[in-house]
């Protein structure tokens, strides 16, 4: 039941090793007319690697991340890292936010102040949340000692124990995108008596529509989705096929090459965001490189990819839930869902067609994202039993930071 305070404190030796590797990248020979159609062009990646080597400062980003309250707790053999930022208002609502791939808990870094302290931004303190942002096992600072069987439903069960057994909330709200959307939907399906409402920015790739035996019975919107989805899987789904079948083979190269890792992740940020073809229209170089560096320093690209294989092989069917759902559709997201389908499968209580933004809306458009989250959950402010047990703080003891865990990490306790 113990929760440890946690400080991000990377030893200097991995940073020095990264610097050496960035100095000695072996570049492939590519065609002179290279562009993004065949993958990441070398001119882009060489510029990004130059920024990583000469401009990016991990210690500054580490200090920025440590402005938030970090913790770790052991749950069913997994050591779960999470941010837990208390809201500034009379009755903050507990809200667990779940990230996806290839992002991390940093997906929600920008929106924490908007959600915990809305009055600071001209909003009402009545809309404040207690924000909990865990790292999925195998991502970042959350360990994954036994990845077999760790699918999205299993993550939802870990989150339920985190919220109820560790933090003491008996009812709460949840939100997520990408893998986080699936985890959030499983939370609602598995624990409808504890989930007050959920907010989604996507509902995943809707395979039921792609394989529907009677497409002529689908709505016009659903048929258009079938065509778009087939094209997207054909042109953009290669990463998913690899990670859901041979993730370990992929991990050797990405865990050993910072250029390879950066290319694998940065391509997705560009393809899936509302950047108009220029990655840095939606993100700063530091934002992209902080996430990539987090994967590099925690050596988590292999275990993060492995959840795709488990989802393919062991994920149970998702049962329909009556928990209220709010959906925010950002126009440049991957395959925005047809509303007609969503309304057949979820208890849709709010549907927002957003004016801009893509697959990472809390990073790309933090104010728009936070406004929609606050507006949706305003109708579901929780009852007295949602408040955390006041004995919680007695169960938290100081941790010693990431540096002190290096011996345990290297001996295999992370994975």
JSON list of C-alpha atoms in Angstrom, two decimals, residues 224-404:
[
{"chain": "A", "resi": 224, "resn": "UNK", "atom": "CA", "xyz": [-16.36, 6.69, -45.79]},
{"chain": "A", "resi": 225, "resn": "UNK", "atom": "CA", "xyz": [-14.57, 5.60, -42.63]},
{"chain": "A", "resi": 226, "resn": "UNK", "atom": "CA", "xyz": [-14.06, 2.09, -44.07]},
{"chain": "A", "resi": 227, "resn": "UNK", "atom": "CA", "xyz": [-12.34, 3.52, -47.11]},
{"chain": "A", "resi": 228, "resn": "UNK", "atom": "CA", "xyz": [-10.20, 5.96, -45.12]},
{"chain": "A", "resi": 229, "resn": "UNK", "atom": "CA", "xyz": [-9.23, 3.26, -42.61]},
{"chain": "A", "resi": 230, "resn": "UNK", "atom": "CA", "xyz": [-8.17, 0.80, -45.32]},
{"chain": "A", "resi": 231, "resn": "UNK", "atom": "CA", "xyz": [-6.02, 3.47, -46.94]},
{"chain": "A", "resi": 232, "resn": "UNK", "atom": "CA", "xyz": [-4.49, 4.54, -43.61]},
{"chain": "A", "resi": 233, "resn": "UNK", "atom": "CA", "xyz": [-3.60, 0.97, -42.58]},
{"chain": "A", "resi": 234, "resn": "UNK", "atom": "CA", "xyz": [-2.03, 0.38, -45.99]},
{"chain": "A", "resi": 235, "resn": "UNK", "atom": "CA", "xyz": [0.02, 3.59, -45.99]},
{"chain": "A", "resi": 236, "resn": "UNK", "atom": "CA", "xyz": [0.69, 4.23, -42.28]},
{"chain": "A", "resi": 237, "resn": "UNK", "atom": "CA", "xyz": [0.12, 0.97, -40.41]},
{"chain": "A", "resi": 238, "resn": "UNK", "atom": "CA", "xyz": [3.50, -0.71, -40.90]},
{"chain": "A", "resi": 239, "resn": "UNK", "atom": "CA", "xyz": [4.69, 0.19, -37.40]},
{"chain": "A", "resi": 240, "resn": "UNK", "atom": "CA", "xyz": [1.61, -1.49, -35.94]},
{"chain": "A", "resi": 241, "resn": "UNK", "atom": "CA", "xyz": [2.19, -4.70, -37.86]},
{"chain": "A", "resi": 242, "resn": "UNK", "atom": "CA", "xyz": [5.78, -4.93, -36.64]},
{"chain": "A", "resi": 243, "resn": "UNK", "atom": "CA", "xyz": [5.06, -4.04, -33.02]},
{"chain": "A", "resi": 244, "resn": "UNK", "atom": "CA", "xyz": [2.14, -6.45, -32.79]},
{"chain": "A", "resi": 245, "resn": "UNK", "atom": "CA", "xyz": [4.15, -9.38, -34.21]},
{"chain": "A", "resi": 246, "resn": "UNK", "atom": "CA", "xyz": [7.94, -9.00, -33.70]},
{"chain": "A", "resi": 247, "resn": "UNK", "atom": "CA", "xyz": [8.50, -6.24, -31.12]},
{"chain": "A", "resi": 248, "resn": "UNK", "atom": "CA", "xyz": [11.70, -7.75, -29.71]},
{"chain": "A", "resi": 249, "resn": "UNK", "atom": "CA", "xyz": [13.39, -7.79, -33.13]},
{"chain": "A", "resi": 250, "resn": "UNK", "atom": "CA", "xyz": [12.59, -4.11, -33.54]},
{"chain": "A", "resi": 251, "resn": "UNK", "atom": "CA", "xyz": [13.80, -3.28, -30.02]},
{"chain": "A", "resi": 252, "resn": "UNK", "atom": "CA", "xyz": [17.46, -4.18, -30.67]},
{"chain": "A", "resi": 253, "resn": "UNK", "atom": "CA", "xyz": [17.95, -1.50, -33.29]},
{"chain": "A", "resi": 254, "resn": "UNK", "atom": "CA", "xyz": [15.90, 1.25, -31.63]},
{"chain": "A", "resi": 255, "resn": "UNK", "atom": "CA", "xyz": [17.40, 0.65, -28.18]},
{"chain": "A", "resi": 256, "resn": "UNK", "atom": "CA", "xyz": [20.93, 0.82, -29.63]},
{"chain": "A", "resi": 257, "resn": "UNK", "atom": "CA", "xyz": [20.63, 3.76, -32.03]},
{"chain": "A", "resi": 258, "resn": "UNK", "atom": "CA", "xyz": [19.43, 7.22, -30.94]},
{"chain": "A", "resi": 259, "resn": "UNK", "atom": "CA", "xyz": [18.97, 8.19, -34.61]},
{"chain": "A", "resi": 260, "resn": "UNK", "atom": "CA", "xyz": [16.82, 5.12, -35.23]},
{"chain": "A", "resi": 261, "resn": "UNK", "atom": "CA", "xyz": [14.74, 5.78, -32.13]},
{"chain": "A", "resi": 262, "resn": "UNK", "atom": "CA", "xyz": [14.27, 9.45, -33.03]},
{"chain": "A", "resi": 263, "resn": "UNK", "atom": "CA", "xyz": [13.21, 8.60, -36.59]},
{"chain": "A", "resi": 264, "resn": "UNK", "atom": "CA", "xyz": [10.71, 5.96, -35.38]},
{"chain": "A", "resi": 265, "resn": "UNK", "atom": "CA", "xyz": [9.05, 8.39, -32.94]},
{"chain": "A", "resi": 266, "resn": "UNK", "atom": "CA", "xyz": [9.35, 11.73, -34.75]},
{"chain": "A", "resi": 267, "resn": "UNK", "atom": "CA", "xyz": [7.72, 10.37, -37.89]},
{"chain": "A", "resi": 268, "resn": "UNK", "atom": "CA", "xyz": [4.57, 9.59, -35.90]},
{"chain": "A", "resi": 269, "resn": "UNK", "atom": "CA", "xyz": [4.47, 13.01, -34.28]},
{"chain": "A", "resi": 270, "resn": "UNK", "atom": "CA", "xyz": [4.61, 14.59, -37.74]},
{"chain": "A", "resi": 271, "resn": "UNK", "atom": "CA", "xyz": [2.16, 12.22, -39.45]},
{"chain": "A", "resi": 272, "resn": "UNK", "atom": "CA", "xyz": [-0.43, 12.26, -36.70]},
{"chain": "A", "resi": 273, "resn": "UNK", "atom": "CA", "xyz": [-0.45, 15.93, -35.71]},
{"chain": "A", "resi": 274, "resn": "UNK", "atom": "CA", "xyz": [-2.06, 19.01, -37.22]},
{"chain": "A", "resi": 275, "resn": "UNK", "atom": "CA", "xyz": [1.30, 20.40, -38.30]},
{"chain": "A", "resi": 276, "resn": "UNK", "atom": "CA", "xyz": [0.72, 20.82, -42.04]},
{"chain": "A", "resi": 277, "resn": "UNK", "atom": "CA", "xyz": [3.81, 18.76, -42.84]},
{"chain": "A", "resi": 278, "resn": "UNK", "atom": "CA", "xyz": [6.16, 20.74, -40.58]},
{"chain": "A", "resi": 279, "resn": "UNK", "atom": "CA", "xyz": [6.60, 18.97, -37.24]},
{"chain": "A", "resi": 280, "resn": "UNK", "atom": "CA", "xyz": [7.61, 22.17, -35.48]},
{"chain": "A", "resi": 281, "resn": "UNK", "atom": "CA", "xyz": [4.37, 23.93, -36.34]},
{"chain": "A", "resi": 282, "resn": "UNK", "atom": "CA", "xyz": [2.78, 21.79, -33.62]},
{"chain": "A", "resi": 283, "resn": "UNK", "atom": "CA", "xyz": [5.68, 21.07, -31.25]},
{"chain": "A", "resi": 284, "resn": "UNK", "atom": "CA", "xyz": [8.91, 22.68, -30.15]},
{"chain": "A", "resi": 285, "resn": "UNK", "atom": "CA", "xyz": [12.12, 20.71, -30.68]},
{"chain": "A", "resi": 286, "resn": "UNK", "atom": "CA", "xyz": [12.46, 20.44, -26.90]},
{"chain": "A", "resi": 287, "resn": "UNK", "atom": "CA", "xyz": [9.01, 18.85, -26.57]},
{"chain": "A", "resi": 288, "resn": "UNK", "atom": "CA", "xyz": [9.79, 16.21, -29.18]},
{"chain": "A", "resi": 289, "resn": "UNK", "atom": "CA", "xyz": [13.29, 15.56, -27.87]},
{"chain": "A", "resi": 290, "resn": "UNK", "atom": "CA", "xyz": [12.19, 15.34, -24.24]},
{"chain": "A", "resi": 291, "resn": "UNK", "atom": "CA", "xyz": [9.86, 12.47, -25.09]},
{"chain": "A", "resi": 292, "resn": "UNK", "atom": "CA", "xyz": [12.47, 10.73, -27.26]},
{"chain": "A", "resi": 293, "resn": "UNK", "atom": "CA", "xyz": [15.13, 11.17, -24.57]},
{"chain": "A", "resi": 294, "resn": "UNK", "atom": "CA", "xyz": [12.77, 9.70, -21.98]},
{"chain": "A", "resi": 295, "resn": "UNK", "atom": "CA", "xyz": [12.44, 6.55, -24.09]},
{"chain": "A", "resi": 296, "resn": "UNK", "atom": "CA", "xyz": [16.20, 6.44, -24.58]},
{"chain": "A", "resi": 297, "resn": "UNK", "atom": "CA", "xyz": [17.22, 6.91, -20.96]},
{"chain": "A", "resi": 298, "resn": "UNK", "atom": "CA", "xyz": [14.68, 4.44, -19.58]},
{"chain": "A", "resi": 299, "resn": "UNK", "atom": "CA", "xyz": [15.38, 1.92, -22.37]},
{"chain": "A", "resi": 300, "resn": "UNK", "atom": "CA", "xyz": [11.64, 1.44, -22.76]},
{"chain": "A", "resi": 301, "resn": "UNK", "atom": "CA", "xyz": [11.10, 1.30, -26.52]},
{"chain": "A", "resi": 302, "resn": "UNK", "atom": "CA", "xyz": [10.97, -2.53, -26.52]},
{"chain": "A", "resi": 303, "resn": "UNK", "atom": "CA", "xyz": [8.55, -2.95, -23.63]},
{"chain": "A", "resi": 304, "resn": "UNK", "atom": "CA", "xyz": [6.36, -0.08, -24.85]},
{"chain": "A", "resi": 305, "resn": "UNK", "atom": "CA", "xyz": [6.06, -1.71, -28.29]},
{"chain": "A", "resi": 306, "resn": "UNK", "atom": "CA", "xyz": [5.29, -5.10, -26.73]},
{"chain": "A", "resi": 307, "resn": "UNK", "atom": "CA", "xyz": [1.85, -4.00, -25.56]},
{"chain": "A", "resi": 308, "resn": "UNK", "atom": "CA", "xyz": [0.78, -4.03, -29.23]},
{"chain": "A", "resi": 309, "resn": "UNK", "atom": "CA", "xyz": [1.49, -7.76, -29.39]},
{"chain": "A", "resi": 310, "resn": "UNK", "atom": "CA", "xyz": [-0.42, -8.42, -26.18]},
{"chain": "A", "resi": 311, "resn": "UNK", "atom": "CA", "xyz": [-3.37, -6.37, -27.40]},
{"chain": "A", "resi": 312, "resn": "UNK", "atom": "CA", "xyz": [-3.44, -8.42, -30.60]},
{"chain": "A", "resi": 313, "resn": "UNK", "atom": "CA", "xyz": [-3.19, -11.79, -28.85]},
{"chain": "A", "resi": 314, "resn": "UNK", "atom": "CA", "xyz": [-4.83, -11.50, -25.45]},
{"chain": "A", "resi": 315, "resn": "UNK", "atom": "CA", "xyz": [-7.13, -8.46, -25.26]},
{"chain": "A", "resi": 316, "resn": "UNK", "atom": "CA", "xyz": [-10.65, -9.53, -24.22]},
{"chain": "A", "resi": 317, "resn": "UNK", "atom": "CA", "xyz": [-13.76, -8.17, -25.98]},
{"chain": "A", "resi": 318, "resn": "UNK", "atom": "CA", "xyz": [-14.81, -4.73, -24.79]},
{"chain": "A", "resi": 319, "resn": "UNK", "atom": "CA", "xyz": [-18.24, -4.86, -23.19]},
{"chain": "A", "resi": 320, "resn": "UNK", "atom": "CA", "xyz": [-20.67, -2.00, -23.68]},
{"chain": "A", "resi": 321, "resn": "UNK", "atom": "CA", "xyz": [-20.95, 0.36, -20.73]},
{"chain": "A", "resi": 322, "resn": "UNK", "atom": "CA", "xyz": [-23.57, 2.86, -19.60]},
{"chain": "A", "resi": 323, "resn": "UNK", "atom": "CA", "xyz": [-20.91, 5.24, -18.23]},
{"chain": "A", "resi": 324, "resn": "UNK", "atom": "CA", "xyz": [-21.35, 8.72, -19.81]},
{"chain": "A", "resi": 325, "resn": "UNK", "atom": "CA", "xyz": [-18.85, 9.45, -22.57]},
{"chain": "A", "resi": 326, "resn": "UNK", "atom": "CA", "xyz": [-17.60, 12.73, -23.98]},
{"chain": "A", "resi": 327, "resn": "UNK", "atom": "CA", "xyz": [-15.75, 12.68, -27.30]},
{"chain": "A", "resi": 328, "resn": "UNK", "atom": "CA", "xyz": [-13.58, 15.49, -28.63]},
{"chain": "A", "resi": 329, "resn": "UNK", "atom": "CA", "xyz": [-12.78, 14.96, -32.32]},
{"chain": "A", "resi": 330, "resn": "UNK", "atom": "CA", "xyz": [-9.71, 16.84, -33.49]},
{"chain": "A", "resi": 331, "resn": "UNK", "atom": "CA", "xyz": [-9.70, 17.19, -37.30]},
{"chain": "A", "resi": 332, "resn": "UNK", "atom": "CA", "xyz": [-6.13, 15.97, -37.99]},
{"chain": "A", "resi": 333, "resn": "UNK", "atom": "CA", "xyz": [-6.35, 12.95, -35.69]},
{"chain": "A", "resi": 334, "resn": "UNK", "atom": "CA", "xyz": [-5.96, 9.41, -36.99]},
{"chain": "A", "resi": 335, "resn": "UNK", "atom": "CA", "xyz": [-9.30, 8.31, -38.47]},
{"chain": "A", "resi": 336, "resn": "UNK", "atom": "CA", "xyz": [-11.77, 10.47, -36.52]},
{"chain": "A", "resi": 337, "resn": "UNK", "atom": "CA", "xyz": [-14.64, 8.14, -35.61]},
{"chain": "A", "resi": 338, "resn": "UNK", "atom": "CA", "xyz": [-18.06, 8.27, -37.27]},
{"chain": "A", "resi": 339, "resn": "UNK", "atom": "CA", "xyz": [-20.50, 9.59, -34.72]},
{"chain": "A", "resi": 340, "resn": "UNK", "atom": "CA", "xyz": [-23.18, 7.13, -35.83]},
{"chain": "A", "resi": 341, "resn": "UNK", "atom": "CA", "xyz": [-20.95, 4.19, -34.87]},
{"chain": "A", "resi": 342, "resn": "UNK", "atom": "CA", "xyz": [-19.87, 5.72, -31.56]},
{"chain": "A", "resi": 343, "resn": "UNK", "atom": "CA", "xyz": [-23.45, 6.34, -30.52]},
{"chain": "A", "resi": 344, "resn": "UNK", "atom": "CA", "xyz": [-24.31, 2.66, -31.10]},
{"chain": "A", "resi": 345, "resn": "UNK", "atom": "CA", "xyz": [-21.51, 1.48, -28.82]},
{"chain": "A", "resi": 346, "resn": "UNK", "atom": "CA", "xyz": [-21.02, 4.17, -26.18]},
{"chain": "A", "resi": 347, "resn": "UNK", "atom": "CA", "xyz": [-23.28, 6.31, -24.01]},
{"chain": "A", "resi": 348, "resn": "UNK", "atom": "CA", "xyz": [-22.36, 9.53, -25.81]},
{"chain": "A", "resi": 349, "resn": "UNK", "atom": "CA", "xyz": [-23.35, 12.60, -23.80]},
{"chain": "A", "resi": 350, "resn": "UNK", "atom": "CA", "xyz": [-21.14, 15.19, -25.48]},
{"chain": "A", "resi": 351, "resn": "UNK", "atom": "CA", "xyz": [-19.61, 15.30, -28.97]},
{"chain": "A", "resi": 352, "resn": "UNK", "atom": "CA", "xyz": [-17.23, 18.14, -29.81]},
{"chain": "A", "resi": 353, "resn": "UNK", "atom": "CA", "xyz": [-15.89, 18.75, -33.30]},
{"chain": "A", "resi": 354, "resn": "UNK", "atom": "CA", "xyz": [-12.76, 20.71, -32.52]},
{"chain": "A", "resi": 355, "resn": "UNK", "atom": "CA", "xyz": [-11.51, 23.48, -34.84]},
{"chain": "A", "resi": 356, "resn": "UNK", "atom": "CA", "xyz": [-7.90, 22.29, -35.03]},
{"chain": "A", "resi": 357, "resn": "UNK", "atom": "CA", "xyz": [-5.48, 19.77, -33.55]},
{"chain": "A", "resi": 358, "resn": "UNK", "atom": "CA", "xyz": [-4.42, 16.21, -34.16]},
{"chain": "A", "resi": 359, "resn": "UNK", "atom": "CA", "xyz": [-3.63, 12.98, -32.34]},
{"chain": "A", "resi": 360, "resn": "UNK", "atom": "CA", "xyz": [-1.77, 14.67, -29.47]},
{"chain": "A", "resi": 361, "resn": "UNK", "atom": "CA", "xyz": [-4.27, 17.42, -28.61]},
{"chain": "A", "resi": 362, "resn": "UNK", "atom": "CA", "xyz": [-3.16, 18.00, -25.03]},
{"chain": "A", "resi": 363, "resn": "UNK", "atom": "CA", "xyz": [0.28, 18.86, -26.44]},
{"chain": "A", "resi": 364, "resn": "UNK", "atom": "CA", "xyz": [-0.84, 20.60, -29.64]},
{"chain": "A", "resi": 365, "resn": "UNK", "atom": "CA", "xyz": [-3.85, 22.52, -28.32]},
{"chain": "A", "resi": 366, "resn": "UNK", "atom": "CA", "xyz": [-3.75, 22.37, -24.51]},
{"chain": "A", "resi": 367, "resn": "UNK", "atom": "CA", "xyz": [-6.30, 25.14, -23.96]},
{"chain": "A", "resi": 368, "resn": "UNK", "atom": "CA", "xyz": [-8.84, 23.63, -26.36]},
{"chain": "A", "resi": 369, "resn": "UNK", "atom": "CA", "xyz": [-8.36, 20.19, -24.81]},
{"chain": "A", "resi": 370, "resn": "UNK", "atom": "CA", "xyz": [-8.63, 21.45, -21.23]},
{"chain": "A", "resi": 371, "resn": "UNK", "atom": "CA", "xyz": [-11.70, 23.56, -22.01]},
{"chain": "A", "resi": 372, "resn": "UNK", "atom": "CA", "xyz": [-13.52, 20.56, -23.46]},
{"chain": "A", "resi": 373, "resn": "UNK", "atom": "CA", "xyz": [-12.55, 18.32, -20.53]},
{"chain": "A", "resi": 374, "resn": "UNK", "atom": "CA", "xyz": [-13.77, 20.89, -18.01]},
{"chain": "A", "resi": 375, "resn": "UNK", "atom": "CA", "xyz": [-17.01, 21.51, -19.92]},
{"chain": "A", "resi": 376, "resn": "UNK", "atom": "CA", "xyz": [-17.83, 17.81, -20.22]},
{"chain": "A", "resi": 377, "resn": "UNK", "atom": "CA", "xyz": [-17.12, 16.80, -16.63]},
{"chain": "A", "resi": 378, "resn": "UNK", "atom": "CA", "xyz": [-18.90, 19.86, -15.21]},
{"chain": "A", "resi": 379, "resn": "UNK", "atom": "CA", "xyz": [-22.14, 17.85, -15.32]},
{"chain": "A", "resi": 380, "resn": "UNK", "atom": "CA", "xyz": [-20.54, 14.96, -13.39]},
{"chain": "A", "resi": 381, "resn": "UNK", "atom": "CA", "xyz": [-19.08, 16.60, -10.32]},
{"chain": "A", "resi": 382, "resn": "UNK", "atom": "CA", "xyz": [-18.63, 13.79, -7.82]},
{"chain": "A", "resi": 383, "resn": "UNK", "atom": "CA", "xyz": [-20.23, 13.04, -4.50]},
{"chain": "A", "resi": 384, "resn": "UNK", "atom": "CA", "xyz": [-18.65, 13.01, -1.06]},
{"chain": "A", "resi": 385, "resn": "UNK", "atom": "CA", "xyz": [-17.31, 9.46, -1.44]},
{"chain": "A", "resi": 386, "resn": "UNK", "atom": "CA", "xyz": [-15.01, 10.59, -4.26]},
{"chain": "A", "resi": 387, "resn": "UNK", "atom": "CA", "xyz": [-12.70, 12.36, -1.85]},
{"chain": "A", "resi": 388, "resn": "UNK", "atom": "CA", "xyz": [-9.41, 10.61, -1.05]},
{"chain": "A", "resi": 389, "resn": "UNK", "atom": "CA", "xyz": [-8.85, 9.05, 2.32]},
{"chain": "A", "resi": 390, "resn": "UNK", "atom": "CA", "xyz": [-7.21, 11.64, 4.51]},
{"chain": "A", "resi": 391, "resn": "UNK", "atom": "CA", "xyz": [-4.76, 9.01, 5.78]},
{"chain": "A", "resi": 392, "resn": "UNK", "atom": "CA", "xyz": [-3.18, 8.87, 2.33]},
{"chain": "A", "resi": 393, "resn": "UNK", "atom": "CA", "xyz": [-0.24, 11.10, 3.17]},
{"chain": "A", "resi": 394, "resn": "UNK", "atom": "CA", "xyz": [0.82, 8.77, 5.95]},
{"chain": "A", "resi": 395, "resn": "UNK", "atom": "CA", "xyz": [1.34, 6.08, 3.31]},
{"chain": "A", "resi": 396, "resn": "UNK", "atom": "CA", "xyz": [3.71, 8.21, 1.25]},
{"chain": "A", "resi": 397, "resn": "UNK", "atom": "CA", "xyz": [7.39, 8.07, 2.09]},
{"chain": "A", "resi": 398, "resn": "UNK", "atom": "CA", "xyz": [10.27, 9.86, 0.38]},
{"chain": "A", "resi": 399, "resn": "UNK", "atom": "CA", "xyz": [11.88, 8.11, -2.54]},
{"chain": "A", "resi": 400, "resn": "UNK", "atom": "CA", "xyz": [15.50, 8.47, -3.55]},
{"chain": "A", "resi": 401, "resn": "UNK", "atom": "CA", "xyz": [15.05, 9.40, -7.19]},
{"chain": "A", "resi": 402, "resn": "UNK", "atom": "CA", "xyz": [15.76, 7.55, -10.39]},
{"chain": "A", "resi": 403, "resn": "UNK", "atom": "CA", "xyz": [19.51, 7.51, -9.85]},
{"chain": "A", "resi": 404, "resn": "UNK", "atom": "CA", "xyz": [19.25, 5.34, -6.75]}
]
